[in-house]
mmCIF file of C-alpha atoms in Angstrom:
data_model
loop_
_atom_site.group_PDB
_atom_site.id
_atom_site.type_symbol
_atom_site.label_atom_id
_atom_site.label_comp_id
_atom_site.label_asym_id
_atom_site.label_seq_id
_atom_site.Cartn_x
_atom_site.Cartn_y
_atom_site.Cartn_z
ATOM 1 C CA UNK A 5 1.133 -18.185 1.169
ATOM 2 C CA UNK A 6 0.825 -15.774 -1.654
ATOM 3 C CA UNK A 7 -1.784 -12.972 -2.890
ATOM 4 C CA UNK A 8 -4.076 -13.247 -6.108
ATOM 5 C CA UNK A 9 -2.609 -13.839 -9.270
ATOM 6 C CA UNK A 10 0.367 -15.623 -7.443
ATOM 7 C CA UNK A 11 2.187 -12.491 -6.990
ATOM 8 C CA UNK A 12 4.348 -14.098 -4.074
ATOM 9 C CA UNK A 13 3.355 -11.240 -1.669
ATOM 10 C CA UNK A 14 2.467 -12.836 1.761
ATOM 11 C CA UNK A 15 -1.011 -11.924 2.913
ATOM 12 C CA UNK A 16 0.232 -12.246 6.533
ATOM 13 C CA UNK A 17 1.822 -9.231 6.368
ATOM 14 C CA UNK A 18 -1.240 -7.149 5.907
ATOM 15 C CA UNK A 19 -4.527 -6.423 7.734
ATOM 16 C CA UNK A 20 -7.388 -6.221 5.053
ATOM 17 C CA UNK A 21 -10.636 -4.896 5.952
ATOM 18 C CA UNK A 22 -13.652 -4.792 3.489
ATOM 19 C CA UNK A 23 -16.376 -2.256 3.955
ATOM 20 C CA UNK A 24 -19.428 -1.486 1.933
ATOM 21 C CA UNK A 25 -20.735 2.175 3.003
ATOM 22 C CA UNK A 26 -24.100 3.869 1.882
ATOM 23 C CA UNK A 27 -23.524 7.751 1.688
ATOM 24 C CA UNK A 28 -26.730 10.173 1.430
ATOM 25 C CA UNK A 29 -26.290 13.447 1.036
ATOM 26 C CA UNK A 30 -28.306 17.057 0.739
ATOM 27 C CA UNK A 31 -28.200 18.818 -2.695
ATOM 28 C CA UNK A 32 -25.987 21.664 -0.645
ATOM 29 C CA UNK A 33 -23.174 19.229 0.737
ATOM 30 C CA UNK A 34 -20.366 17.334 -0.764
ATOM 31 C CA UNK A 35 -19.686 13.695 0.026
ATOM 32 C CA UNK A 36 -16.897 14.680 1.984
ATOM 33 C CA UNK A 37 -13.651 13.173 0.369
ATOM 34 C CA UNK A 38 -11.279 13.393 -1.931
ATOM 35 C CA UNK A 39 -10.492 10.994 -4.694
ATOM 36 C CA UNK A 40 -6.812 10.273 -5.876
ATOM 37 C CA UNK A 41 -5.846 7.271 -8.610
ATOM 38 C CA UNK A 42 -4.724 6.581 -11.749
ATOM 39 C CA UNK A 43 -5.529 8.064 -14.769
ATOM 40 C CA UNK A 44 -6.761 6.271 -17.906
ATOM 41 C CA UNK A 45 -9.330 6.441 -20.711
ATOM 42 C CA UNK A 46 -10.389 2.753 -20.386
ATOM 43 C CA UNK A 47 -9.986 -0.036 -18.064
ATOM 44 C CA UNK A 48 -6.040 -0.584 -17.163
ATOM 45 C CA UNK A 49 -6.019 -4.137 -17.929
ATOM 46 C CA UNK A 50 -2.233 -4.728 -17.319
ATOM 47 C CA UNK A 51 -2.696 -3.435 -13.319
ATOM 48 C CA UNK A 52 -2.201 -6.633 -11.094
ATOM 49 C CA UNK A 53 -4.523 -5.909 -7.572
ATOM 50 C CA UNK A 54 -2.080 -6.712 -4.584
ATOM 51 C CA UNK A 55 -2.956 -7.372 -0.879
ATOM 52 C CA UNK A 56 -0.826 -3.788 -0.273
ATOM 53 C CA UNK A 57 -2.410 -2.107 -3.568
ATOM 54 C CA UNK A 58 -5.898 -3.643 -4.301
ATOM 55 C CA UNK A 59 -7.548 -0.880 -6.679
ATOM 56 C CA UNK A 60 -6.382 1.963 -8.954
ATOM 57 C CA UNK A 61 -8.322 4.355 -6.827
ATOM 58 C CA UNK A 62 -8.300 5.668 -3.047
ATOM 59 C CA UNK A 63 -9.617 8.177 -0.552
ATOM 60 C CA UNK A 64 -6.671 10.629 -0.567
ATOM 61 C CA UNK A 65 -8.349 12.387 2.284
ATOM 62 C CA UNK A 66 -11.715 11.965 4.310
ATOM 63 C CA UNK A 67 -13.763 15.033 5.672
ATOM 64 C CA UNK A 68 -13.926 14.028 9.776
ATOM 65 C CA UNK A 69 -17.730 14.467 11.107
ATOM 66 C CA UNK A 70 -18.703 14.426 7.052
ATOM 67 C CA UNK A 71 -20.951 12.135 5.173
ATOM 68 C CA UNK A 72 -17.955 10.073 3.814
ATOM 69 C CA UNK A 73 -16.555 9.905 7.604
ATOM 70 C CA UNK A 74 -19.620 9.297 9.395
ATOM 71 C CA UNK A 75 -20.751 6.240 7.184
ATOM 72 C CA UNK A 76 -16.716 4.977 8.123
ATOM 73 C CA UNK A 77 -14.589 5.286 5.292
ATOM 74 C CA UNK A 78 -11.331 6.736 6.250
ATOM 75 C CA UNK A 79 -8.122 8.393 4.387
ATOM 76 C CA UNK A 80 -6.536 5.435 2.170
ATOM 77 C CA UNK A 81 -9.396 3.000 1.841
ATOM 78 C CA UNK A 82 -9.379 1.618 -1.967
ATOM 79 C CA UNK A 83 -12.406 1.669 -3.885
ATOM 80 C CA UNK A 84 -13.510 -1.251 -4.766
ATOM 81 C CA UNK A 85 -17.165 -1.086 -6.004
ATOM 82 C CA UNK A 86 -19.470 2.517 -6.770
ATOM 83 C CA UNK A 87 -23.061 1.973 -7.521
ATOM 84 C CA UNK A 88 -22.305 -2.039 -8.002
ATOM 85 C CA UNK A 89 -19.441 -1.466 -10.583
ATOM 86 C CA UNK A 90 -16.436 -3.064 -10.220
ATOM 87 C CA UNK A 91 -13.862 -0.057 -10.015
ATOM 88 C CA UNK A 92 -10.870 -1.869 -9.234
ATOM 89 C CA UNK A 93 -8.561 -1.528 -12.751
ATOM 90 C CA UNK A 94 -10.679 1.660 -13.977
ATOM 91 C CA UNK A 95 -9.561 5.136 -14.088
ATOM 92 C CA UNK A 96 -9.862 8.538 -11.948
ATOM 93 C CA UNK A 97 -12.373 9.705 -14.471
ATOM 94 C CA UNK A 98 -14.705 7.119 -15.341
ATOM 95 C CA UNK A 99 -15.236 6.529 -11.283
ATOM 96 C CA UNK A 100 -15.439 10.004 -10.888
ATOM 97 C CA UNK A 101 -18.334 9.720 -13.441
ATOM 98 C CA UNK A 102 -20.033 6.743 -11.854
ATOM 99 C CA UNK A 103 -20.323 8.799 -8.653
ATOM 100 C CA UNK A 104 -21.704 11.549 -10.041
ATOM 101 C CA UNK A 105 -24.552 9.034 -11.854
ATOM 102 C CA UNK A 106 -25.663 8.118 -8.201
ATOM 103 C CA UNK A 107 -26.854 11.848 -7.153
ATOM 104 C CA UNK A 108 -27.367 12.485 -4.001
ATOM 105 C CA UNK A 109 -27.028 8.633 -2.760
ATOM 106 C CA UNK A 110 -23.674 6.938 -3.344
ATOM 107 C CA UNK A 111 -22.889 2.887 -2.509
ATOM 108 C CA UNK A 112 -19.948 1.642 -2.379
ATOM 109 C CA UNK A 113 -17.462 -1.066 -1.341
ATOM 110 C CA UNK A 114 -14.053 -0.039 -0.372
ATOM 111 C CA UNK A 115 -10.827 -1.913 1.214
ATOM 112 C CA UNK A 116 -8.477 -0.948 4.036
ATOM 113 C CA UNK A 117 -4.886 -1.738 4.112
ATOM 114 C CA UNK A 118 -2.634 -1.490 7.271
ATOM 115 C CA UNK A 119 0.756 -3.635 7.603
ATOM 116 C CA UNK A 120 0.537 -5.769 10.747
ATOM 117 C CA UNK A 121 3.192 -4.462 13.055
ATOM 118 C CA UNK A 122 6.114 -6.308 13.631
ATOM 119 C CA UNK A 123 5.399 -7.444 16.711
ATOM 120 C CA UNK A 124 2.431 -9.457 15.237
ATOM 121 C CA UNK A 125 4.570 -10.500 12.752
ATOM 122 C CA UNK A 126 6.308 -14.228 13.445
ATOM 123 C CA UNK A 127 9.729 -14.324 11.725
ATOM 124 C CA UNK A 128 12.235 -16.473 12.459
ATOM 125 C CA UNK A 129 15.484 -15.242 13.398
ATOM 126 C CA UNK A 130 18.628 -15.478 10.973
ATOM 127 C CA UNK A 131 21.443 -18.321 11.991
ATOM 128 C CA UNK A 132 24.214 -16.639 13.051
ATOM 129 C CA UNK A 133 27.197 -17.166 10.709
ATOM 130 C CA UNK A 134 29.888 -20.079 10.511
ATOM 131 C CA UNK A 135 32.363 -19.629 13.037
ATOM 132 C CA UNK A 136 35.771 -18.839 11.423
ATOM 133 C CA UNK A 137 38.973 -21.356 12.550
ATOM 134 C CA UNK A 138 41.373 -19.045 14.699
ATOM 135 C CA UNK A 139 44.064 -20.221 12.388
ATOM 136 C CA UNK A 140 42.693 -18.591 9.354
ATOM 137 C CA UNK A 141 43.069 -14.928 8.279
ATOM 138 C CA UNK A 142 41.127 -12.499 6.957
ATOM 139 C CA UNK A 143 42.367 -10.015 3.846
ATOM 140 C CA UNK A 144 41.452 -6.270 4.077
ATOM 141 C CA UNK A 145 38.120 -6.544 1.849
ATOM 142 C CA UNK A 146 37.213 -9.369 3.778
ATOM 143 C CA UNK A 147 37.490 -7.266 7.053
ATOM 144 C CA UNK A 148 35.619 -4.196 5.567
ATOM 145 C CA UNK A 149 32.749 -6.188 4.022
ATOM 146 C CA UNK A 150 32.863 -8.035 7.451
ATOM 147 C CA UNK A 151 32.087 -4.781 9.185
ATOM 148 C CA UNK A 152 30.045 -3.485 7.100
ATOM 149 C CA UNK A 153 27.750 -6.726 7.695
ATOM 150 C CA UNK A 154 28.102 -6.279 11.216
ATOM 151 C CA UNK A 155 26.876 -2.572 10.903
ATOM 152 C CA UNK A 156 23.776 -3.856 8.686
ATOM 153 C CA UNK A 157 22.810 -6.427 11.321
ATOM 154 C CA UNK A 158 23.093 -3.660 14.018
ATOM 155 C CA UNK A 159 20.568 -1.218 11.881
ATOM 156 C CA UNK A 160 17.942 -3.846 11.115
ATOM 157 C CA UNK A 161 17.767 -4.878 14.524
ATOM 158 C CA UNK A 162 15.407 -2.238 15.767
ATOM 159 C CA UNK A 163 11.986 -3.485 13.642
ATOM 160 C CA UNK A 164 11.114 -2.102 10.445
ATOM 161 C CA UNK A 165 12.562 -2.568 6.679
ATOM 162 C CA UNK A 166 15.637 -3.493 5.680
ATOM 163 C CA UNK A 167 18.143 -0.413 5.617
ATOM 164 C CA UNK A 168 21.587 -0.715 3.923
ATOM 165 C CA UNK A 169 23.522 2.040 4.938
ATOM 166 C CA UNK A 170 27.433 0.702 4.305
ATOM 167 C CA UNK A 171 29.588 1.194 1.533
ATOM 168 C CA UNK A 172 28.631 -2.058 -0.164
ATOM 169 C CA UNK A 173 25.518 -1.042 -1.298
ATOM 170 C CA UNK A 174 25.848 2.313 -3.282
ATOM 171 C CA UNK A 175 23.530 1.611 -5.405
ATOM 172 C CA UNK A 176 20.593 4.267 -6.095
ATOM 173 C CA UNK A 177 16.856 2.586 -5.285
ATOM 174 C CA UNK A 178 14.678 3.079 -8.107
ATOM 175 C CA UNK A 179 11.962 5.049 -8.056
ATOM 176 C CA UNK A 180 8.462 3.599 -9.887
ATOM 177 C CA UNK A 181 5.923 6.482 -10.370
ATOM 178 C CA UNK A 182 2.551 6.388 -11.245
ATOM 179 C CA UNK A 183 0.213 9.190 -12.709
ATOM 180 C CA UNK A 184 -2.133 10.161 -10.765
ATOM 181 C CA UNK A 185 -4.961 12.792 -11.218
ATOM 182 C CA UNK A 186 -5.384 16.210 -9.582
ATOM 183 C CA UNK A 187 -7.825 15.502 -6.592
ATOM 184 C CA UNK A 188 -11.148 15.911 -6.749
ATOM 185 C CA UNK A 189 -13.272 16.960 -3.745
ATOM 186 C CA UNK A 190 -16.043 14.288 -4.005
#
């Protein structure tokens, strides 16, 4: 199974949760949250929505017992919709603007992300590898990349992502970043 656009990620791996929340608040009070996203003058066309990362924007943080909270949006749901616009590819600024437009009442449509845990998950175990004829013999980097699969196996046994910790792998991971905007409390 793969996510929109045929991006290959499976959706199994994620717990998706659309919400559509109707915020009122008094001229004195703030919505309660703070928005975090890209930042971009027009629409980002090129950004591909994901099951992990379905909008440009997010709830960095969510005031608990505030207008934002009460109505049940929590820290890291995606925007998806303010006011009926879809907000999914457009930038920190011209969302920011949109909820401003609304006043004091502010719809929208958001989506929460959480990985299912790995206990929920149903993988299928790896074969274990060809047995090796007694009469044969290994040579030294044979041995060492032998152990060093056998250490591997022993450190992604305990759940979670894939860690390569032996001397095989020394490559450095790259890092992507994306811009994001100074937060605004909303």
């Amino acid at each position: 199974m793969s996510g929109p656009d045929n991006t290959n990620i499976p959706l199994v791996d994620y717990v998706i949760e659309e919400k559509t929340a109707v915020l009122q608040k008094r001229e004195s009070e703030g919505f309660g949250f703070v928005l975090r996203g890209a930042k971009a003058e027009t629409p980002i066309e090129e950004f591909a929505p994901t099951p992990a990362f379905p909008a440009l924007q997010y709830l960095e943080s969510v005031d608990q017992g505030g207008v934002a909270w009460r109505a049940g949006l929590r820290t890291g749901d995606f925007l998806i919709e303010v006011n009926g616009t879809d907000v999914v590819k457009v930038g920190h600024r011209q969302v920011v603007s949109l909820i401003r437009q609304g006043g004091s009442r502010l719809l929208m449509k958001v989506v929460s992300v959480s990985r299912k845990s790995e206990t929920n998950l149903i993988r299928k175990k790896a074969p274990p590898p060809p047995k090796r004829a007694p009469s044969t013999s290994l040579t030294l980097r044979s041995k060492s990349m032998t152990a060093d699969l056998e250490e591997i196996g022993k450190t992604n046994t305990g759940g979670g992502g894939f860690r390569a910790n032996s001397s095989l792998t020394k490559q450095k991971s790259l890092k992507k970043t994306t811009t994001t905007s100074p937060p605004d409390n909303a």
